[in-house]
Short mmCIF file of C-alpha atoms in Angstrom, two decimals:
data_model
loop_
_atom_site.label_atom_id
_atom_site.label_comp_id
_atom_site.label_asym_id
_atom_site.label_seq_id
_atom_site.Cartn_x
_atom_site.Cartn_y
_atom_site.Cartn_z
CA UNK A 102 7.21 13.91 -0.69
CA UNK A 103 10.37 15.81 -1.73
CA UNK A 104 11.76 12.87 -3.55
CA UNK A 105 8.52 12.76 -5.65
CA UNK A 106 8.96 16.45 -6.48
CA UNK A 107 12.58 15.82 -7.64
CA UNK A 108 11.84 12.99 -9.81
CA UNK A 109 8.86 14.97 -11.36
CA UNK A 110 11.22 17.88 -11.90
CA UNK A 111 13.76 15.74 -13.53
CA UNK A 112 11.25 14.39 -15.95
CA UNK A 113 10.16 17.98 -16.73
CA UNK A 114 13.64 19.02 -17.42
CA UNK A 115 13.97 16.06 -19.82
CA UNK A 116 10.82 16.96 -21.61
CA UNK A 117 11.97 20.57 -22.02
CA UNK A 118 15.04 19.58 -23.62
CA UNK A 119 13.12 17.56 -26.24
CA UNK A 120 11.43 20.56 -27.37
CA UNK A 121 13.39 21.87 -30.39
CA UNK A 122 13.33 24.55 -32.96
CA UNK A 123 12.09 27.33 -30.84
CA UNK A 124 12.41 30.98 -31.20
CA UNK A 125 11.42 33.87 -28.92
CA UNK A 126 9.71 37.09 -30.03
CA UNK A 127 10.86 39.52 -27.30
CA UNK A 128 7.80 41.85 -27.41
CA UNK A 129 7.93 45.00 -25.59
CA UNK A 130 4.34 44.43 -24.48
CA UNK A 131 3.97 41.75 -21.75
CA UNK A 132 5.87 38.48 -21.69
CA UNK A 133 7.82 37.08 -24.65
CA UNK A 134 6.06 35.32 -27.28
CA UNK A 135 7.86 31.83 -27.76
CA UNK A 136 6.90 29.85 -30.92
CA UNK A 137 8.12 26.63 -32.59
CA UNK A 138 9.47 26.41 -36.17
CA UNK A 139 5.91 25.42 -37.52
CA UNK A 140 4.36 28.49 -35.84
CA UNK A 141 2.87 26.92 -32.71
CA UNK A 142 2.73 29.13 -29.61
CA UNK A 143 4.61 27.46 -26.68
CA UNK A 144 2.62 27.30 -23.45
CA UNK A 145 4.26 26.26 -20.26
CA UNK A 146 1.47 24.16 -18.58
CA UNK A 147 1.55 22.87 -14.98
CA UNK A 148 -0.82 19.86 -14.57
CA UNK A 149 -1.35 16.66 -12.74
CA UNK A 150 -0.77 13.39 -14.46
CA UNK A 151 -1.20 9.78 -13.28
CA UNK A 152 0.79 6.77 -14.18
CA UNK A 153 -1.54 5.81 -17.20
CA UNK A 154 -0.91 9.30 -18.94
CA UNK A 155 1.99 10.51 -20.86
CA UNK A 156 0.79 14.13 -21.89
CA UNK A 157 3.36 14.37 -24.55
CA UNK A 158 1.96 11.53 -26.50
CA UNK A 159 -1.67 11.78 -25.39
CA UNK A 160 -4.20 11.69 -28.20
CA UNK A 161 -6.14 14.81 -26.94
CA UNK A 162 -2.88 16.72 -26.64
CA UNK A 163 -2.24 16.21 -30.30
CA UNK A 164 -5.89 17.15 -31.18
CA UNK A 165 -5.57 20.41 -29.22
CA UNK A 166 -2.13 21.25 -30.25
CA UNK A 167 -3.04 20.82 -34.00
CA UNK A 168 -6.37 22.62 -33.70
CA UNK A 169 -5.05 25.72 -31.70
CA UNK A 170 -1.57 25.80 -32.76
CA UNK A 171 -0.18 25.07 -29.32
CA UNK A 172 3.03 23.44 -28.21
CA UNK A 173 2.46 22.32 -24.64
CA UNK A 174 5.59 22.21 -22.46
CA UNK A 175 4.23 20.18 -19.60
CA UNK A 176 5.17 20.32 -16.01
CA UNK A 177 3.73 17.39 -14.62
CA UNK A 178 3.03 16.13 -11.00
CA UNK A 179 1.15 13.29 -9.53
CA UNK A 180 -2.41 12.72 -8.73
CA UNK A 181 -1.45 12.50 -5.12
CA UNK A 182 -2.72 15.76 -3.68
CA UNK A 183 0.00 16.37 -1.02
CA UNK A 184 3.12 16.32 -3.47
CA UNK A 185 0.93 17.93 -6.18
CA UNK A 186 0.15 20.99 -4.13
CA UNK A 187 3.75 20.93 -2.69
CA UNK A 188 5.27 21.31 -6.08
CA UNK A 189 2.70 23.89 -7.07
CA UNK A 190 3.59 26.13 -4.09
CA UNK A 191 7.27 25.49 -4.73
CA UNK A 192 6.91 26.94 -8.26
CA UNK A 193 5.12 30.01 -7.12
CA UNK A 194 7.50 30.66 -4.26
CA UNK A 195 10.47 30.37 -6.38
CA UNK A 196 8.98 32.39 -9.17
CA UNK A 197 9.47 29.52 -11.57
CA UNK A 198 5.64 29.10 -12.18
CA UNK A 199 4.33 28.37 -15.70
CA UNK A 200 2.14 30.26 -18.27
CA UNK A 201 -0.80 28.12 -17.30
CA UNK A 202 -2.02 26.18 -14.26
CA UNK A 203 -4.23 23.52 -15.63
CA UNK A 204 -5.36 21.53 -12.58
CA UNK A 205 -7.70 19.00 -11.30
CA UNK A 206 -10.27 19.84 -8.46
CA UNK A 207 -9.81 17.00 -6.12
CA UNK A 208 -5.73 16.99 -6.61
CA UNK A 209 -4.44 20.59 -6.49
CA UNK A 210 -6.94 23.15 -7.40
CA UNK A 211 -6.63 26.64 -6.02
CA UNK A 212 -8.83 27.91 -3.12
CA UNK A 213 -10.67 31.20 -3.22
CA UNK A 214 -8.08 32.68 -0.81
CA UNK A 215 -5.20 31.57 -3.20
CA UNK A 216 -6.91 33.02 -6.17
CA UNK A 217 -7.46 36.37 -4.53
CA UNK A 218 -3.80 36.57 -3.24
CA UNK A 219 -2.43 35.63 -6.75
CA UNK A 220 -4.74 38.05 -8.38
CA UNK A 221 -3.79 40.87 -6.10
CA UNK A 222 -0.07 40.05 -6.53
CA UNK A 223 -0.56 40.30 -10.34
CA UNK A 224 0.47 36.60 -10.92
CA UNK A 225 -2.96 35.60 -12.06
CA UNK A 226 -4.17 37.32 -15.36
CA UNK A 227 -7.68 38.55 -15.32
CA UNK A 228 -9.65 36.57 -17.86
CA UNK A 229 -12.93 38.38 -18.21
CA UNK A 230 -11.89 40.46 -21.36
CA UNK A 231 -10.13 37.38 -22.83
CA UNK A 232 -13.28 35.57 -22.52
CA UNK A 233 -15.48 38.18 -23.82
CA UNK A 234 -13.23 38.58 -27.00
CA UNK A 235 -12.30 34.98 -27.70
CA UNK A 236 -14.60 32.50 -25.83
CA UNK A 237 -18.30 32.66 -26.65
CA UNK A 238 -19.03 29.29 -25.00
CA UNK A 239 -17.40 30.20 -21.65
CA UNK A 240 -19.29 33.49 -21.75
CA UNK A 241 -22.42 31.79 -22.39
CA UNK A 242 -21.82 29.39 -19.55
CA UNK A 243 -21.14 32.37 -17.17
CA UNK A 244 -24.17 34.23 -18.23
CA UNK A 245 -26.50 31.21 -18.02
CA UNK A 246 -25.35 29.69 -14.82
CA UNK A 247 -25.59 32.07 -11.87
CA UNK A 248 -23.83 29.87 -9.41
CA UNK A 249 -20.92 29.37 -11.86
CA UNK A 250 -20.62 33.16 -12.42
CA UNK A 251 -20.65 33.69 -8.61
CA UNK A 252 -17.79 31.13 -8.13
CA UNK A 253 -15.81 32.60 -10.88
CA UNK A 254 -15.95 36.32 -10.15
CA UNK A 255 -13.86 37.66 -7.44
CA UNK A 256 -15.04 40.64 -5.30
CA UNK A 257 -13.09 43.23 -7.44
CA UNK A 258 -15.15 42.02 -10.35
CA UNK A 259 -12.22 40.08 -12.03
CA UNK A 260 -12.19 36.50 -13.04
CA UNK A 261 -8.52 35.55 -12.02
CA UNK A 262 -9.16 31.72 -12.48
CA UNK A 263 -11.95 29.44 -13.56
CA UNK A 264 -13.37 26.39 -11.79
CA UNK A 265 -14.78 23.46 -13.47
CA UNK A 266 -18.42 22.85 -13.58
CA UNK A 267 -19.35 19.03 -13.16
CA UNK A 268 -22.91 18.26 -12.66
CA UNK A 269 -22.21 14.92 -11.06
CA UNK A 270 -25.65 13.98 -9.48
CA UNK A 271 -24.29 10.88 -7.56
CA UNK A 272 -21.47 13.18 -6.29
CA UNK A 273 -24.05 15.67 -4.98
CA UNK A 274 -24.88 13.08 -2.35
CA UNK A 275 -21.43 12.03 -1.15
CA UNK A 276 -22.50 10.59 2.31
CA UNK A 277 -23.60 6.94 1.16
CA UNK A 278 -23.50 3.77 3.03
CA UNK A 279 -22.80 0.47 0.92
CA UNK A 280 -23.97 -2.69 2.65
CA UNK A 281 -23.52 -6.22 1.78
CA UNK A 282 -27.00 -7.37 0.54
CA UNK A 283 -26.01 -11.03 0.43
CA UNK A 284 -25.13 -10.96 3.99
CA UNK A 285 -28.58 -9.47 4.79
CA UNK A 286 -30.34 -12.11 2.86
CA UNK A 287 -28.38 -14.98 4.35
CA UNK A 288 -29.05 -13.80 7.90
CA UNK A 289 -32.68 -12.92 7.18
CA UNK A 290 -32.28 -9.27 7.96
CA UNK A 291 -33.89 -6.19 6.47
CA UNK A 292 -32.05 -3.05 5.09
CA UNK A 293 -31.72 -0.84 8.27
CA UNK A 294 -33.85 2.11 8.67
CA UNK A 295 -32.93 3.53 11.99
CA UNK A 296 -29.70 3.87 13.95
CA UNK A 297 -30.75 0.86 16.12
CA UNK A 298 -31.68 -1.22 13.27
CA UNK A 299 -28.11 -0.54 11.88
CA UNK A 300 -26.56 -1.57 15.35
CA UNK A 301 -28.39 -4.87 15.24
CA UNK A 302 -27.31 -5.59 11.53
CA UNK A 303 -23.66 -4.79 12.51
CA UNK A 304 -23.84 -6.94 15.35
CA UNK A 305 -25.12 -9.83 13.32
CA UNK A 306 -22.42 -9.27 10.66
CA UNK A 307 -19.81 -9.48 13.63
CA UNK A 308 -21.14 -12.51 15.34
CA UNK A 309 -23.11 -14.66 12.96
CA UNK A 310 -20.55 -15.62 10.17
CA UNK A 311 -22.20 -14.35 7.23
CA UNK A 312 -19.28 -15.09 4.72
CA UNK A 313 -19.62 -18.75 6.10
CA UNK A 314 -16.01 -19.57 6.41
CA UNK A 315 -16.08 -20.44 10.12
CA UNK A 316 -14.05 -17.62 11.08
CA UNK A 317 -14.64 -14.42 13.02
CA UNK A 318 -13.04 -12.27 10.18
CA UNK A 319 -16.04 -10.25 9.16
CA UNK A 320 -15.63 -6.45 9.41
CA UNK A 321 -19.02 -4.91 10.13
CA UNK A 322 -18.16 -1.30 8.97
CA UNK A 323 -14.97 0.32 7.89
CA UNK A 324 -13.66 3.09 5.70
CA UNK A 325 -10.42 4.96 4.94
CA UNK A 326 -9.13 8.45 5.76
CA UNK A 327 -9.18 9.60 2.10
CA UNK A 328 -12.83 8.64 1.11
CA UNK A 329 -14.74 8.22 4.34
CA UNK A 330 -18.27 9.34 4.79
CA UNK A 331 -18.58 7.25 8.18
CA UNK A 332 -19.01 10.38 10.47
CA UNK A 333 -21.36 12.31 8.19
CA UNK A 334 -23.47 9.40 7.18
CA UNK A 335 -24.14 8.30 10.78
CA UNK A 336 -24.22 11.97 11.93
CA UNK A 337 -27.19 12.66 9.64
CA UNK A 338 -29.49 10.79 11.78
CA UNK A 339 -28.91 13.34 14.47
CA UNK A 340 -27.80 16.61 12.87
CA UNK A 341 -27.26 18.14 9.39
CA UNK A 342 -23.46 17.50 8.67
CA UNK A 343 -22.59 19.97 5.75
CA UNK A 344 -20.39 19.35 2.84
CA UNK A 345 -18.35 22.18 1.88
CA UNK A 346 -16.02 23.06 -1.06
CA UNK A 347 -13.41 20.85 -2.70
CA UNK A 348 -15.45 17.71 -3.34
CA UNK A 349 -16.39 16.45 -0.13
CA UNK A 350 -14.09 18.32 2.23
CA UNK A 351 -16.34 18.88 5.25
CA UNK A 352 -17.47 22.43 6.03
CA UNK A 353 -17.94 23.94 9.64
CA UNK A 354 -20.83 26.16 8.55
CA UNK A 355 -24.55 26.05 8.28
CA UNK A 356 -27.18 28.60 8.25
CA UNK A 357 -29.91 29.35 10.70
CA UNK A 358 -32.04 31.64 8.70
CA UNK A 359 -29.60 34.15 7.43
CA UNK A 360 -27.43 33.64 10.59
CA UNK A 361 -24.05 31.82 9.90
CA UNK A 362 -23.45 29.25 12.63
CA UNK A 363 -21.60 26.03 13.20
CA UNK A 364 -23.31 22.66 13.99
CA UNK A 365 -20.28 21.02 15.65
CA UNK A 366 -21.00 22.49 19.11
CA UNK A 367 -24.86 21.62 19.14
CA UNK A 368 -26.48 19.11 21.50
CA UNK A 369 -27.49 16.94 18.49
CA UNK A 370 -23.90 16.84 17.23
CA UNK A 371 -22.91 15.64 20.62
CA UNK A 372 -25.58 12.86 20.57
CA UNK A 373 -24.37 12.08 17.02
CA UNK A 374 -20.83 11.43 18.35
CA UNK A 375 -21.99 9.32 21.28
CA UNK A 376 -23.87 7.08 19.01
CA UNK A 377 -20.84 6.66 16.75
CA UNK A 378 -18.53 6.05 19.77
CA UNK A 379 -20.95 3.40 20.98
CA UNK A 380 -20.66 1.53 17.76
CA UNK A 381 -16.98 1.77 17.94
CA UNK A 382 -16.76 0.62 21.63
CA UNK A 383 -18.71 -2.53 20.65
CA UNK A 384 -16.33 -3.43 17.88
CA UNK A 385 -18.90 -2.80 15.20
CA UNK A 386 -16.54 -0.07 13.44
CA UNK A 387 -13.30 -1.24 12.53
CA UNK A 388 -10.38 0.64 14.24
CA UNK A 389 -8.60 1.06 10.97
CA UNK A 390 -11.42 2.94 9.54
CA UNK A 391 -10.01 6.26 11.02
CA UNK A 392 -6.24 5.46 10.02
CA UNK A 393 -5.88 3.36 6.94
CA UNK A 394 -5.46 4.74 3.49
CA UNK A 395 -7.32 3.88 0.18
CA UNK A 396 -4.99 1.13 -0.77
CA UNK A 397 -5.51 -0.64 2.63
CA UNK A 398 -9.19 -0.45 2.21
CA UNK A 399 -8.97 -1.86 -1.26
CA UNK A 400 -6.85 -4.70 0.16
CA UNK A 401 -9.57 -5.52 2.72
CA UNK A 402 -12.36 -5.34 0.07
CA UNK A 403 -10.52 -7.44 -2.58
CA UNK A 404 -9.13 -9.96 0.09
CA UNK A 405 -8.72 -13.19 -2.01
CA UNK A 406 -9.26 -15.43 1.02
CA UNK A 407 -12.87 -14.31 1.98
CA UNK A 408 -15.38 -11.50 1.55
CA UNK A 409 -15.03 -9.73 4.90
CA UNK A 410 -16.52 -6.25 4.41
CA UNK A 411 -20.15 -5.84 5.69
CA UNK A 412 -20.59 -1.98 5.01
CA UNK A 413 -18.44 0.86 3.93
CA UNK A 414 -19.53 4.57 3.83
CA UNK A 415 -18.11 6.04 0.82
CA UNK A 416 -19.18 7.66 -2.39
CA UNK A 417 -19.30 4.37 -4.49
CA UNK A 418 -18.37 0.73 -4.00
CA UNK A 419 -15.55 0.54 -6.61
CA UNK A 420 -13.52 2.48 -3.90
CA UNK A 421 -13.22 -0.62 -1.93
CA UNK A 422 -13.92 -3.46 -4.30
CA UNK A 423 -12.66 -4.29 -7.70
CA UNK A 424 -15.17 -3.82 -10.72
CA UNK A 425 -16.41 -7.05 -12.29
CA UNK A 426 -14.80 -9.17 -9.73
CA UNK A 427 -14.27 -12.96 -10.65
CA UNK A 428 -16.37 -13.94 -7.63
CA UNK A 429 -18.98 -11.21 -8.18
CA UNK A 430 -18.46 -9.69 -4.67
CA UNK A 431 -18.89 -6.18 -6.38
CA UNK A 432 -22.45 -7.06 -7.07
CA UNK A 433 -23.39 -7.67 -3.42
CA UNK A 434 -23.17 -4.00 -2.22
CA UNK A 435 -26.15 -1.89 -2.20
CA UNK A 436 -26.89 1.54 -0.58
CA UNK A 437 -28.58 2.05 2.74
CA UNK A 438 -30.73 5.18 2.52
CA UNK A 439 -30.30 7.90 5.34
CA UNK A 440 -31.07 6.44 8.56
CA UNK A 441 -33.63 7.97 11.02
CA UNK A 442 -32.38 8.85 14.46
CA UNK A 443 -34.07 8.71 17.83
CA UNK A 444 -35.25 12.32 17.31
CA UNK A 445 -36.78 11.58 13.86
CA UNK A 446 -34.12 13.48 11.80
CA UNK A 447 -32.84 11.81 8.63
CA UNK A 448 -30.39 14.22 6.91
CA UNK A 449 -27.79 13.74 4.28
CA UNK A 450 -25.00 15.95 3.01
CA UNK A 451 -25.47 17.91 -0.09
CA UNK A 452 -22.24 18.83 -2.16
CA UNK A 453 -23.27 21.43 -4.78
CA UNK A 454 -21.59 22.24 -6.96
CA UNK A 455 -19.49 19.14 -6.96
CA UNK A 456 -16.50 20.41 -8.67
CA UNK A 457 -15.07 23.38 -6.92
CA UNK A 458 -11.70 24.87 -6.53
CA UNK A 459 -9.96 26.81 -9.35
CA UNK A 460 -8.35 24.92 -12.05
CA UNK A 461 -7.58 27.14 -15.20
CA UNK A 462 -5.27 30.07 -14.29
CA UNK A 463 -3.26 32.14 -16.75
CA UNK A 464 -0.24 33.76 -15.20
CA UNK A 465 1.67 36.98 -16.02
CA UNK A 466 4.35 34.56 -17.64
CA UNK A 467 1.97 33.92 -20.50
CA UNK A 468 2.37 36.08 -23.74
CA UNK A 469 -0.63 37.57 -25.15
CA UNK A 470 -0.60 34.93 -27.95
CA UNK A 471 -0.49 32.29 -25.41
CA UNK A 472 -3.39 33.58 -23.40
CA UNK A 473 -5.54 33.75 -26.48
CA UNK A 474 -4.62 30.33 -27.66
CA UNK A 475 -5.32 28.95 -24.15
CA UNK A 476 -8.62 30.39 -23.70
CA UNK A 477 -9.65 29.49 -27.27
CA UNK A 478 -8.69 25.81 -26.32
CA UNK A 479 -10.69 26.13 -23.24
CA UNK A 480 -13.71 27.49 -24.85
CA UNK A 481 -13.78 24.45 -27.36
CA UNK A 482 -13.88 22.15 -24.21
CA UNK A 483 -17.00 24.05 -23.26
CA UNK A 484 -18.79 22.40 -26.23
CA UNK A 485 -20.33 18.86 -26.25
CA UNK A 486 -17.80 17.88 -28.84
CA UNK A 487 -15.06 19.22 -26.90
CA UNK A 488 -16.41 17.44 -23.69
CA UNK A 489 -16.60 14.32 -25.42
CA UNK A 490 -13.08 14.39 -27.20
CA UNK A 491 -11.34 15.82 -23.91
CA UNK A 492 -13.03 13.47 -21.40
CA UNK A 493 -13.04 10.25 -23.40
CA UNK A 494 -10.70 10.62 -26.41
CA UNK A 495 -11.26 10.66 -30.25
CA UNK A 496 -14.53 9.35 -31.70
CA UNK A 497 -14.30 5.75 -32.45
CA UNK A 498 -11.44 5.02 -29.92
CA UNK A 499 -12.90 6.39 -26.49
CA UNK A 500 -16.66 6.96 -27.48
CA UNK A 501 -19.07 6.25 -30.30
CA UNK A 502 -22.36 7.73 -31.50
CA UNK A 503 -25.50 5.92 -30.04
CA UNK A 504 -27.08 2.97 -31.86
CA UNK A 505 -30.40 1.51 -32.02
CA UNK A 506 -31.75 0.39 -28.52
CA UNK A 507 -29.26 2.43 -26.71
CA UNK A 508 -30.62 4.28 -23.66
CA UNK A 509 -29.31 7.36 -21.92
CA UNK A 510 -28.62 7.51 -18.30
CA UNK A 511 -31.77 9.40 -17.81
CA UNK A 512 -34.05 7.28 -19.99
CA UNK A 513 -36.12 10.42 -20.64
CA UNK A 514 -33.18 12.03 -22.43
CA UNK A 515 -31.90 11.44 -26.08
CA UNK A 516 -28.74 9.68 -25.83
CA UNK A 517 -25.61 11.61 -27.17
CA UNK A 518 -22.51 9.66 -26.73
CA UNK A 519 -21.61 5.88 -25.80
CA UNK A 520 -18.30 5.48 -23.83
CA UNK A 521 -16.12 2.65 -25.16
CA UNK A 522 -15.57 0.04 -22.52
CA UNK A 523 -12.03 -0.84 -21.70
CA UNK A 524 -10.74 1.72 -24.03
CA UNK A 525 -7.04 2.19 -24.59
CA UNK A 526 -5.01 4.26 -22.02
CA UNK A 527 -3.71 7.63 -22.70
CA UNK A 528 -6.34 8.75 -25.22
CA UNK A 529 -7.99 11.45 -23.14
CA UNK A 530 -7.43 14.18 -20.46
CA UNK A 531 -10.13 12.75 -18.42
CA UNK A 532 -10.76 14.89 -15.34
CA UNK A 533 -8.54 17.68 -16.66
CA UNK A 534 -11.30 18.62 -19.19
CA UNK A 535 -14.70 18.61 -17.12
CA UNK A 536 -15.45 22.34 -17.66
CA UNK A 537 -18.97 22.41 -18.83
CA UNK A 538 -19.98 18.92 -17.56
CA UNK A 539 -23.73 19.76 -17.25
CA UNK A 540 -26.50 17.48 -15.98
CA UNK A 541 -27.96 17.41 -19.49
CA UNK A 542 -24.61 16.30 -20.96
CA UNK A 543 -24.13 13.60 -18.41
CA UNK A 544 -27.55 12.45 -18.52
CA UNK A 545 -27.30 11.82 -22.27
CA UNK A 546 -24.52 9.21 -21.76
CA UNK A 547 -25.40 5.62 -23.01
CA UNK A 548 -25.33 3.30 -19.99
CA UNK A 549 -26.52 -0.46 -20.23
CA UNK A 550 -29.62 -1.45 -18.21
CA UNK A 551 -27.59 -3.92 -16.02
CA UNK A 552 -26.56 -1.79 -13.10
CA UNK A 553 -24.30 -4.62 -11.58
CA UNK A 554 -21.72 -4.63 -14.47
CA UNK A 555 -18.72 -2.14 -14.83
CA UNK A 556 -20.47 -0.87 -17.99
CA UNK A 557 -23.79 -0.16 -16.26
CA UNK A 558 -22.10 1.34 -13.00
CA UNK A 559 -23.11 4.95 -13.64
CA UNK A 560 -26.83 3.85 -13.81
CA UNK A 561 -26.34 1.95 -10.45
CA UNK A 562 -25.04 5.16 -8.79
CA UNK A 563 -27.79 7.11 -10.43
CA UNK A 564 -30.47 4.97 -8.99
CA UNK A 565 -28.81 4.68 -5.61
CA UNK A 566 -28.69 8.50 -5.40
CA UNK A 567 -32.43 8.92 -5.76
CA UNK A 568 -32.77 7.33 -2.32
CA UNK A 569 -30.67 10.15 -0.76
CA UNK A 570 -32.17 13.11 -2.88
CA UNK A 571 -34.62 14.88 -0.63
CA UNK A 572 -32.85 14.28 2.62
CA UNK A 573 -30.63 17.38 2.14
CA UNK A 574 -31.53 20.51 3.86
CA UNK A 575 -31.01 23.20 1.43
CA UNK A 576 -32.14 25.81 4.12
CA UNK A 577 -29.10 25.04 6.20
CA UNK A 578 -26.68 24.99 3.25
CA UNK A 579 -23.99 27.73 3.39
CA UNK A 580 -23.13 28.60 -0.31
CA UNK A 581 -19.43 28.53 0.23
CA UNK A 582 -18.48 28.64 -3.39
CA UNK A 583 -20.46 31.76 -4.03
CA UNK A 584 -19.57 33.64 -0.95
CA UNK A 585 -16.28 35.29 -1.36
CA UNK A 586 -14.32 36.55 1.75
CA UNK A 587 -13.02 40.22 2.07
CA UNK A 588 -9.73 39.80 0.18
CA UNK A 589 -7.98 41.62 2.88
CA UNK A 590 -9.07 38.79 5.40
CA UNK A 591 -8.48 35.89 3.08
CA UNK A 592 -5.17 34.96 4.76
CA UNK A 593 -6.75 35.14 8.22
CA UNK A 594 -9.75 33.11 7.23
CA UNK A 595 -7.52 30.33 5.60
CA UNK A 596 -5.51 30.05 8.76
CA UNK A 597 -8.66 29.90 10.93
CA UNK A 598 -10.25 27.26 8.82
CA UNK A 599 -7.07 25.06 8.79
CA UNK A 600 -6.77 25.40 12.65
CA UNK A 601 -10.59 24.66 13.30
CA UNK A 602 -10.71 21.85 10.94
CA UNK A 603 -7.67 20.12 12.63
CA UNK A 604 -9.09 20.83 16.05
CA UNK A 605 -12.57 19.48 15.30
CA UNK A 606 -11.29 16.42 13.49
CA UNK A 607 -8.85 15.58 16.47
CA UNK A 608 -11.54 16.05 18.99
CA UNK A 609 -14.25 14.06 17.14
CA UNK A 610 -11.85 11.12 16.84
CA UNK A 611 -10.99 11.36 20.55
CA UNK A 612 -14.63 11.16 21.53
CA UNK A 613 -15.36 8.22 19.15
CA UNK A 614 -12.32 6.24 20.05
CA UNK A 615 -12.71 6.91 23.91
CA UNK A 616 -9.40 8.77 24.53
CA UNK A 617 -11.73 11.60 25.57
CA UNK A 618 -15.08 11.21 27.45
CA UNK A 619 -17.75 13.00 25.67
CA UNK A 620 -19.80 13.58 28.92
CA UNK A 621 -17.07 15.04 30.88
CA UNK A 622 -14.89 16.69 28.17
CA UNK A 623 -17.43 18.18 25.98
CA UNK A 624 -17.62 21.67 27.66
CA UNK A 625 -13.81 22.00 27.37
CA UNK A 626 -14.04 20.98 23.63
CA UNK A 627 -16.63 23.83 23.01
CA UNK A 628 -14.40 26.20 25.06
CA UNK A 629 -11.37 25.15 23.04
CA UNK A 630 -13.10 26.03 19.77
CA UNK A 631 -13.58 29.54 21.02
CA UNK A 632 -9.92 29.89 21.75
CA UNK A 633 -9.01 28.30 18.35
CA UNK A 634 -10.89 31.08 16.54
CA UNK A 635 -14.36 29.90 16.08
CA UNK A 636 -16.11 33.28 16.85
CA UNK A 637 -13.84 35.26 14.53
CA UNK A 638 -14.32 32.68 11.76
CA UNK A 639 -18.19 32.82 12.01
CA UNK A 640 -17.74 36.75 11.95
CA UNK A 641 -15.72 36.84 8.78
CA UNK A 642 -18.20 34.42 7.06
CA UNK A 643 -21.24 36.37 8.33
CA UNK A 644 -19.82 39.40 6.93
CA UNK A 645 -19.07 37.98 3.58
CA UNK A 646 -22.45 36.27 3.64
CA UNK A 647 -24.33 39.50 4.20
CA UNK A 648 -22.57 41.13 1.30
CA UNK A 649 -23.52 38.27 -0.82
CA UNK A 650 -27.06 38.47 0.13
CA UNK A 651 -27.30 42.09 -0.63
CA UNK A 652 -26.15 41.44 -4.08
CA UNK A 653 -22.75 42.78 -3.71
CA UNK A 654 -19.22 41.31 -3.13
#
């Protein structure tokens, strides 16, 4: 991890040396304003960047630089969340942080607790007046979207950082199971509807050679530790397994009326774990499902010798199989709707909003000129034109206007833009710019009718998600992104959540894999939750929720 940070630091230093003809206006008010010879304001910008991006030469960087007179001085890190967050924290701890943090939710976004801390320390610059004076599109989004405003506004009334807003319909329902339909047809099986139906299907996948190569190499069900929906998908047949903040990071909280509770000690949760453990014991769940990384899962899915994966619980199939595969294996996987358990329950998790965490933060290192230029740039991203250019690149390169016969993702919507398939690399900012990605905007994308092609993939996910919509239990949903903790307790809450997440995850895996006996060790697990801080965790969240319900933070 540290070597990655060092390499990035070296690249940043090299990029800084390349910036020439700069001058500094040592203003008495606030941070010094640094400008280039051609009058552009210099903004030190910390951001993730993957191997396909060079932000210095990126086409959107040039568009934004010219349009808003900004010279970006990039401090980049990888899309790997661990090193990215480490470098971000090193920058803050060393007081060598940038003018602007411009982040990606699922890589290195700030949490509520971090935003509160940085706001109280004076590191994060309050944005509300900047927005009011310079950003009508952002202001409109805040005024028209109650949840977005609640997410953005800290308990003291300040907006210290902005989250993205991405209405990703298929991401709202992250707990999907993708099953090999070709295997089902070959074996004469129906799509499973109940937990016992699933057991029979997985047994057949394991024992009846559905890939036809005469080898017992079929893997009935697997996943990876980064993308897995295995426990929540199967748990949904027994208990509501909530999705919390940060794009699928599980929550420990549900609501029982207006009482904040945890589901992980309930009898239903215990029965769900017993069911998953029984599948694991029978060899129907791959042992590697709880240990392998995303690359290992992809290697299984793209195995050139044979198609070996029977079912994979993840958000979408391209996580484990290559798009437009030569042998067509990517077309073989379809979703299995939420299963019904022995008690008649059939839940799915609900991830709303899908894009959480705080990704745009101006710091006290930024001059007033830099602050105004940055917020004006962000305001442009909140327009449809800004979204199209930022997310896909320039018109004619990354996207085109719709033509005759083109249909939108939602066929009741007038199409607005048509993404270019196999567009060149380094032409857009992609996920960096998804700030006003509304449902109306996303549904206006032109998508071909054939759902089993890479070009039609979004429609495939859209149609699959309809089978999950309605299985969420909004009454139990704890609105974590809108409920801000007492600022004085944010550090304690963050520590409690980390400790409890670790404890619950370790014990669930122990029960599933058999290293702990769920019948004899359950009471000790529940007692251990108390000593790990669950009562205090619930108390703090209850207080915050009560304030939220009363209309005050």
